[in-house]
PDB file of C-alpha atoms and ligand atoms in Angstrom:
ATOM      1  CA  MET A   1       0.000   0.000   0.000  1.00 83.00           C
ATOM      2  CA  ASP A   2       1.784   3.130  -1.156  1.00 91.00           C
ATOM      3  CA  GLN A   3      -1.052   5.320  -2.464  1.00 90.00           C
ATOM      4  CA  THR A   4      -1.447   8.847  -1.171  1.00 96.00           C
ATOM      5  CA  ILE A   5      -4.035   9.180   1.612  1.00 98.00           C
ATOM      6  CA  VAL A   6      -5.977  12.442   1.364  1.00 98.00           C
ATOM      7  CA  LEU A   7      -7.669  13.871   4.461  1.00 98.00           C
ATOM      8  CA  VAL A   8     -10.638  16.190   3.913  1.00 98.00           C
ATOM      9  CA  GLY A   9     -13.086  17.922   6.228  1.00 97.00           C
ATOM     10  CA  PHE A  10     -14.051  21.251   7.735  1.00 96.00           C
ATOM     11  CA  MET A  11     -11.466  23.523   9.391  1.00 94.00           C
ATOM     12  CA  GLY A  12     -10.421  22.193  12.773  1.00 94.00           C
ATOM     13  CA  VAL A  13     -11.782  18.638  12.457  1.00 96.00           C
ATOM     14  CA  GLY A  14      -8.266  17.320  12.952  1.00 95.00           C
ATOM     15  CA  LYS A  15      -6.757  16.825   9.494  1.00 96.00           C
ATOM     16  CA  THR A  16      -3.312  18.054  10.517  1.00 93.00           C
ATOM     17  CA  THR A  17      -3.201  16.357  13.919  1.00 95.00           C
ATOM     18  CA  ILE A  18      -4.562  13.033  12.657  1.00 97.00           C
ATOM     19  CA  GLY A  19      -2.550  13.261   9.426  1.00 97.00           C
ATOM     20  CA  GLN A  20       0.690  13.533  11.372  1.00 97.00           C
ATOM     21  CA  ALA A  21      -0.192  10.526  13.546  1.00 97.00           C
ATOM     22  CA  LEU A  22      -1.204   8.523  10.459  1.00 98.00           C
ATOM     23  CA  ALA A  23       1.980   9.361   8.548  1.00 98.00           C
ATOM     24  CA  ARG A  24       4.112   8.374  11.540  1.00 98.00           C
ATOM     25  CA  LYS A  25       2.349   5.025  11.885  1.00 97.00           C
ATOM     26  CA  LEU A  26       2.641   4.227   8.170  1.00 97.00           C
ATOM     27  CA  ASP A  27       6.121   5.723   7.763  1.00 97.00           C
ATOM     28  CA  PHE A  28       4.688   7.996   5.072  1.00 97.00           C
ATOM     29  CA  GLN A  29       5.612  11.612   4.384  1.00 98.00           C
ATOM     30  CA  PHE A  30       3.141  14.143   5.809  1.00 98.00           C
ATOM     31  CA  ILE A  31       2.218  17.226   3.794  1.00 98.00           C
ATOM     32  CA  ASP A  32      -0.302  19.865   4.823  1.00 97.00           C
ATOM     33  CA  THR A  33      -1.345  21.794   1.717  1.00 97.00           C
ATOM     34  CA  ASP A  34      -2.055  25.046   3.620  1.00 95.00           C
ATOM     35  CA  GLN A  35       1.430  24.892   5.138  1.00 95.00           C
ATOM     36  CA  ARG A  36       2.965  24.109   1.723  1.00 97.00           C
ATOM     37  CA  ILE A  37       1.285  27.128   0.113  1.00 98.00           C
ATOM     38  CA  GLU A  38       2.237  29.359   3.047  1.00 97.00           C
ATOM     39  CA  ALA A  39       5.892  28.254   2.768  1.00 98.00           C
ATOM     40  CA  GLU A  40       5.956  28.825  -1.000  1.00 97.00           C
ATOM     41  CA  MET A  41       4.383  32.251  -0.695  1.00 97.00           C
ATOM     42  CA  GLY A  42       6.270  33.205   2.476  1.00 98.00           C
ATOM     43  CA  MET A  43       2.932  34.401   3.888  1.00 96.00           C
ATOM     44  CA  GLN A  44       0.218  33.165   6.240  1.00 94.00           C
ATOM     45  CA  THR A  45      -3.064  32.076   4.633  1.00 93.00           C
ATOM     46  CA  THR A  46      -4.861  35.048   6.172  1.00 92.00           C
ATOM     47  CA  ASP A  47      -2.401  37.432   4.472  1.00 94.00           C
ATOM     48  CA  ILE A  48      -2.642  35.606   1.136  1.00 96.00           C
ATOM     49  CA  PHE A  49      -6.440  36.080   1.260  1.00 95.00           C
ATOM     50  CA  ARG A  50      -6.064  39.737   2.275  1.00 95.00           C
ATOM     51  CA  VAL A  51      -3.326  40.720  -0.211  1.00 97.00           C
ATOM     52  CA  HIS A  52      -4.040  38.493  -3.237  1.00 97.00           C
ATOM     53  CA  GLY A  53      -7.683  37.504  -2.687  1.00 96.00           C
ATOM     54  CA  GLU A  54      -9.455  34.159  -2.260  1.00 96.00           C
ATOM     55  CA  ALA A  55      -9.507  33.348  -6.011  1.00 97.00           C
ATOM     56  CA  PHE A  56      -5.706  33.524  -6.109  1.00 98.00           C
ATOM     57  CA  PHE A  57      -5.454  31.198  -3.082  1.00 97.00           C
ATOM     58  CA  ARG A  58      -7.904  28.709  -4.635  1.00 98.00           C
ATOM     59  CA  GLN A  59      -5.912  28.600  -7.894  1.00 98.00           C
ATOM     60  CA  LYS A  60      -2.681  27.988  -5.978  1.00 98.00           C
ATOM     61  CA  GLU A  61      -4.479  25.330  -3.910  1.00 98.00           C
ATOM     62  CA  LYS A  62      -5.623  23.526  -7.074  1.00 98.00           C
ATOM     63  CA  GLU A  63      -2.126  23.535  -8.613  1.00 98.00           C
ATOM     64  CA  THR A  64      -0.510  22.383  -5.363  1.00 98.00           C
ATOM     65  CA  ILE A  65      -2.931  19.524  -4.695  1.00 98.00           C
ATOM     66  CA  THR A  66      -3.039  18.299  -8.302  1.00 97.00           C
ATOM     67  CA  GLN A  67       0.716  17.874  -8.161  1.00 97.00           C
ATOM     68  CA  LEU A  68       1.021  16.461  -4.623  1.00 97.00           C
ATOM     69  CA  VAL A  69      -1.721  13.823  -4.913  1.00 97.00           C
ATOM     70  CA  LYS A  70       0.414  12.011  -7.508  1.00 95.00           C
ATOM     71  CA  LYS A  71       3.077  11.310  -4.900  1.00 95.00           C
ATOM     72  CA  LYS A  72       3.358   7.906  -3.226  1.00 94.00           C
ATOM     73  CA  LYS A  73       3.616   7.052   0.469  1.00 96.00           C
ATOM     74  CA  THR A  74       2.199  10.419   1.459  1.00 98.00           C
ATOM     75  CA  VAL A  75      -0.530  11.623   3.795  1.00 98.00           C
ATOM     76  CA  LEU A  76      -1.948  14.814   2.330  1.00 98.00           C
ATOM     77  CA  SER A  77      -3.950  17.074   4.631  1.00 97.00           C
ATOM     78  CA  LEU A  78      -6.075  19.450   2.555  1.00 97.00           C
ATOM     79  CA  GLY A  79      -7.304  22.932   3.415  1.00 95.00           C
ATOM     80  CA  GLY A  80     -10.914  22.933   4.608  1.00 95.00           C
ATOM     81  CA  GLY A  81     -12.167  24.626   1.426  1.00 95.00           C
ATOM     82  CA  ALA A  82     -10.185  22.597  -1.106  1.00 97.00           C
ATOM     83  CA  PHE A  83     -13.101  20.292  -1.989  1.00 97.00           C
ATOM     84  CA  LEU A  84     -15.164  23.306  -3.087  1.00 97.00           C
ATOM     85  CA  GLN A  85     -13.366  22.793  -6.410  1.00 97.00           C
ATOM     86  CA  ALA A  86     -14.641  19.871  -8.490  1.00 97.00           C
ATOM     87  CA  ALA A  87     -11.239  19.513 -10.173  1.00 98.00           C
ATOM     88  CA  ILE A  88      -9.602  18.904  -6.787  1.00 98.00           C
ATOM     89  CA  ARG A  89     -12.300  16.432  -5.715  1.00 98.00           C
ATOM     90  CA  ASP A  90     -11.915  14.509  -8.993  1.00 98.00           C
ATOM     91  CA  THR A  91      -8.136  14.266  -8.955  1.00 98.00           C
ATOM     92  CA  CYS A  92      -8.056  13.223  -5.304  1.00 98.00           C
ATOM     93  CA  LEU A  93     -10.724  10.540  -5.770  1.00 97.00           C
ATOM     94  CA  GLN A  94      -8.888   9.197  -8.808  1.00 97.00           C
ATOM     95  CA  ASP A  95      -5.298   9.248  -7.578  1.00 96.00           C
ATOM     96  CA  GLY A  96      -5.653   9.033  -3.806  1.00 96.00           C
ATOM     97  CA  ILE A  97      -7.624   7.370  -1.045  1.00 97.00           C
ATOM     98  CA  VAL A  98      -9.917  10.102   0.262  1.00 98.00           C
ATOM     99  CA  ILE A  99     -10.803  10.003   3.957  1.00 98.00           C
ATOM    100  CA  CYS A 100     -13.459  12.407   5.242  1.00 98.00           C
ATOM    101  CA  LEU A 101     -12.978  13.417   8.869  1.00 98.00           C
ATOM    102  CA  SER A 102     -16.268  14.349  10.457  1.00 97.00           C
ATOM    103  CA  LEU A 103     -17.143  15.997  13.769  1.00 97.00           C
ATOM    104  CA  SER A 104     -20.451  17.182  15.249  1.00 97.00           C
ATOM    105  CA  PHE A 105     -20.973  20.962  15.414  1.00 97.00           C
ATOM    106  CA  ASP A 106     -21.111  20.757  19.239  1.00 96.00           C
ATOM    107  CA  GLY A 107     -17.723  19.063  19.323  1.00 96.00           C
ATOM    108  CA  TRP A 108     -16.320  21.450  16.748  1.00 96.00           C
ATOM    109  CA  LYS A 109     -17.539  24.563  18.620  1.00 95.00           C
ATOM    110  CA  GLU A 110     -15.173  23.784  21.490  1.00 94.00           C
ATOM    111  CA  ARG A 111     -12.234  24.383  19.120  1.00 93.00           C
ATOM    112  CA  LEU A 112     -13.528  27.669  17.697  1.00 93.00           C
ATOM    113  CA  ASP A 113     -11.464  30.045  19.841  1.00 91.00           C
ATOM    114  CA  ASP A 114      -8.221  28.380  18.740  1.00 90.00           C
ATOM    115  CA  LEU A 115      -9.173  28.538  15.067  1.00 90.00           C
ATOM    116  CA  LEU A 116     -10.564  32.079  14.767  1.00 89.00           C
ATOM    117  CA  PRO A 117      -7.317  34.091  14.525  1.00 86.00           C
ATOM    118  CA  THR A 118      -5.823  32.064  11.685  1.00 86.00           C
ATOM    119  CA  ARG A 119      -8.817  31.086   9.550  1.00 88.00           C
ATOM    120  CA  PRO A 120      -9.843  33.949   7.217  1.00 88.00           C
ATOM    121  CA  VAL A 121     -13.200  32.426   6.217  1.00 90.00           C
ATOM    122  CA  LEU A 122     -14.345  32.482   9.871  1.00 92.00           C
ATOM    123  CA  GLN A 123     -13.364  36.049  10.593  1.00 89.00           C
ATOM    124  CA  GLY A 124     -16.117  38.648  10.984  1.00 90.00           C
ATOM    125  CA  LYS A 125     -18.828  35.955  11.144  1.00 93.00           C
ATOM    126  CA  SER A 126     -21.324  35.433  13.973  1.00 94.00           C
ATOM    127  CA  LEU A 127     -21.672  31.980  15.549  1.00 94.00           C
ATOM    128  CA  VAL A 128     -24.938  31.497  13.638  1.00 96.00           C
ATOM    129  CA  GLU A 129     -23.188  32.291  10.339  1.00 96.00           C
ATOM    130  CA  ILE A 130     -20.321  29.957  11.215  1.00 96.00           C
ATOM    131  CA  GLU A 131     -22.803  27.172  12.025  1.00 97.00           C
ATOM    132  CA  GLU A 132     -24.482  27.767   8.666  1.00 97.00           C
ATOM    133  CA  LEU A 133     -21.120  27.549   6.891  1.00 96.00           C
ATOM    134  CA  PHE A 134     -20.310  24.359   8.827  1.00 97.00           C
ATOM    135  CA  TYR A 135     -23.516  22.654   7.625  1.00 97.00           C
ATOM    136  CA  ASN A 136     -23.379  24.074   4.089  1.00 96.00           C
ATOM    137  CA  ARG A 137     -19.849  22.760   3.673  1.00 96.00           C
ATOM    138  CA  GLN A 138     -20.798  19.172   4.602  1.00 96.00           C
ATOM    139  CA  ALA A 139     -22.021  18.436   1.060  1.00 95.00           C
ATOM    140  CA  ILE A 140     -18.552  18.834  -0.479  1.00 95.00           C
ATOM    141  CA  TYR A 141     -17.002  16.392   1.982  1.00 96.00           C
ATOM    142  CA  GLN A 142     -19.372  13.634   0.858  1.00 95.00           C
ATOM    143  CA  SER A 143     -16.992  12.869  -2.027  1.00 94.00           C
ATOM    144  CA  HIS A 144     -14.814  10.310  -0.266  1.00 97.00           C
ATOM    145  CA  HIS A 145     -13.829   6.653  -0.018  1.00 97.00           C
ATOM    146  CA  LYS A 146     -14.333   6.464   3.749  1.00 98.00           C
ATOM    147  CA  LYS A 147     -15.770   8.695   6.466  1.00 98.00           C
ATOM    148  CA  VAL A 148     -14.626   8.595  10.096  1.00 98.00           C
ATOM    149  CA  VAL A 149     -16.705  10.290  12.816  1.00 97.00           C
ATOM    150  CA  THR A 150     -14.086  11.542  15.240  1.00 97.00           C
ATOM    151  CA  ASP A 151     -16.116  12.917  18.194  1.00 95.00           C
ATOM    152  CA  ALA A 152     -15.386  10.036  20.554  1.00 96.00           C
ATOM    153  CA  LEU A 153     -11.948   9.095  19.215  1.00 97.00           C
ATOM    154  CA  THR A 154      -8.402  10.227  19.925  1.00 96.00           C
ATOM    155  CA  PRO A 155      -6.203  11.150  16.921  1.00 96.00           C
ATOM    156  CA  GLU A 156      -4.368   7.839  17.369  1.00 97.00           C
ATOM    157  CA  GLU A 157      -7.649   5.882  17.253  1.00 98.00           C
ATOM    158  CA  VAL A 158      -8.760   7.722  14.116  1.00 98.00           C
ATOM    159  CA  ALA A 159      -5.406   6.971  12.490  1.00 98.00           C
ATOM    160  CA  ASP A 160      -5.794   3.269  13.362  1.00 98.00           C
ATOM    161  CA  GLU A 161      -9.300   3.172  11.830  1.00 98.00           C
ATOM    162  CA  ILE A 162      -7.948   4.714   8.620  1.00 98.00           C
ATOM    163  CA  ILE A 163      -5.091   2.207   8.481  1.00 97.00           C
ATOM    164  CA  GLU A 164      -7.526  -0.692   8.916  1.00 97.00           C
ATOM    165  CA  PHE A 165      -9.569   0.649   5.993  1.00 97.00           C
ATOM    166  CA  VAL A 166      -6.677   1.231   3.584  1.00 96.00           C
ATOM    167  CA  LEU A 167      -5.121  -2.158   4.295  1.00 94.00           C
ATOM    168  CA  LYS A 168      -8.447  -3.916   3.641  1.00 92.00           C
ATOM    169  CA  LYS A 169      -8.974  -1.903   0.464  1.00 85.00           C
ATOM    170  CA  ASN A 170      -5.668  -3.036  -1.067  1.00 77.00           C
TER     171      ASN A 170
HETATM  172  N1  ATP B 201      -9.567  13.482  17.682  1.00 60.58           N
HETATM  173  C1  ATP B 201      -9.318  14.607  18.347  1.00 60.58           C
HETATM  174  N2  ATP B 201      -9.679  14.726  19.631  1.00 60.58           N
HETATM  175  C2  ATP B 201      -9.465  15.854  20.314  1.00 60.58           C
HETATM  176  N3  ATP B 201      -8.897  16.974  19.810  1.00 60.58           N
HETATM  177  C3  ATP B 201      -8.510  16.925  18.546  1.00 60.58           C
HETATM  178  C4  ATP B 201      -8.703  15.747  17.740  1.00 60.58           C
HETATM  179  N4  ATP B 201      -8.243  16.017  16.498  1.00 60.58           N
HETATM  180  C5  ATP B 201      -7.783  17.289  16.539  1.00 60.58           C
HETATM  181  N5  ATP B 201      -7.940  17.839  17.750  1.00 60.58           N
HETATM  182  C6  ATP B 201      -7.589  19.213  18.153  1.00 60.58           C
HETATM  183  O1  ATP B 201      -8.420  20.087  17.364  1.00 60.58           O
HETATM  184  C7  ATP B 201      -7.707  21.241  16.944  1.00 60.58           C
HETATM  185  C8  ATP B 201      -7.759  21.371  15.419  1.00 60.58           C
HETATM  186  O2  ATP B 201      -7.052  20.287  14.836  1.00 60.58           O
HETATM  187  P1  ATP B 201      -6.249  20.429  13.455  1.00 60.58           P
HETATM  188  O3  ATP B 201      -5.441  21.681  13.429  1.00 60.58           O
HETATM  189  O4  ATP B 201      -5.526  19.134  13.280  1.00 60.58           O
HETATM  190  O5  ATP B 201      -7.456  20.556  12.435  1.00 60.58           O
HETATM  191  P2  ATP B 201      -7.417  20.766  10.856  1.00 60.58           P
HETATM  192  O6  ATP B 201      -8.528  19.938  10.308  1.00 60.58           O
HETATM  193  O7  ATP B 201      -6.048  20.524  10.332  1.00 60.58           O
HETATM  194  O8  ATP B 201      -7.772  22.308  10.726  1.00 60.58           O
HETATM  195  P3  ATP B 201      -7.567  23.268   9.433  1.00 60.58           P
HETATM  196  O9  ATP B 201      -8.414  22.760   8.335  1.00 60.58           O
HETATM  197  O10 ATP B 201      -8.095  24.571   9.919  1.00 60.58           O
HETATM  198  O11 ATP B 201      -6.108  23.274   9.118  1.00 60.58           O
HETATM  199  C9  ATP B 201      -6.279  21.070  17.498  1.00 60.58           C
HETATM  200  O12 ATP B 201      -6.190  21.829  18.683  1.00 60.58           O
HETATM  201  C10 ATP B 201      -6.174  19.585  17.788  1.00 60.58           C
HETATM  202  O13 ATP B 201      -5.284  19.319  18.847  1.00 60.58           O
HETATM  203  O1  SKM B 202     -12.349  26.317   4.727  1.00 60.58           O
HETATM  204  C1  SKM B 202     -11.688  27.126   4.051  1.00 60.58           C
HETATM  205  O2  SKM B 202     -12.186  27.764   3.101  1.00 60.58           O
HETATM  206  C2  SKM B 202     -10.255  27.307   4.377  1.00 60.58           C
HETATM  207  C3  SKM B 202      -9.652  26.450   5.265  1.00 60.58           C
HETATM  208  C4  SKM B 202      -8.212  26.524   5.620  1.00 60.58           C
HETATM  209  O3  SKM B 202      -7.696  25.219   5.768  1.00 60.58           O
HETATM  210  C5  SKM B 202      -7.410  27.304   4.592  1.00 60.58           C
HETATM  211  O4  SKM B 202      -7.207  26.562   3.416  1.00 60.58           O
HETATM  212  C6  SKM B 202      -8.088  28.603   4.265  1.00 60.58           C
HETATM  213  O5  SKM B 202      -8.103  29.339   5.467  1.00 60.58           O
HETATM  214  C7  SKM B 202      -9.508  28.396   3.718  1.00 60.58           C
HETATM  215 MG1   MG B 203      -4.770  21.804   9.235  1.00 60.58          MG
END
């Protein structure tokens, strides 16, 4: 099993944390696409949105993911909005194993304070608007090979469930 494992889901569901645990267990490389874009641009995501605009970020995100999903032995953690683009969904479903990480809104809300400063799409929104975005976004994450509900699981347990799935699949 050497195919790239792609983690998708809303901001803060645990893609980076779980992705790192998963990569360590599988001895795969871990790449977070937000971090990759930030390193290339030498700017934080919030500043990329502010200076260059969201459309610029989305284009960069598409180019970055299209290239990285072709790698082997990699866990790829996507930005929370990446699956808004059909081209990204298609390439990930074709070339990778797509795992959707899911969390209830109640569970997610507990992480909100940590996420707010660094997530441009949450800034300036009321809790009601954020909840609406949370539910509206769920449709795009339904393009996947496997969904894991993470509310009652530690990152290690989620990683183990993903490993069980990918080993069975191959
Ligand atoms: N299974 C879990 N149980 C408890 N806390 C978790 C779990 N997974 C992640 N967390 C915590 O939730 C927060 C958000 O996690 P993380 O940064 O990995 O999310 P993300 O999906 O990568 O977010 P983003 O899309 O915004 O980059 C972190 O503080 C992390 O420690
Ligand atoms: O959900 C989103 O639209 C985003 C999520 C983050 O991971 C970043 O990719 C960026 O802040 C946009
Ligand atoms: Mg992340």
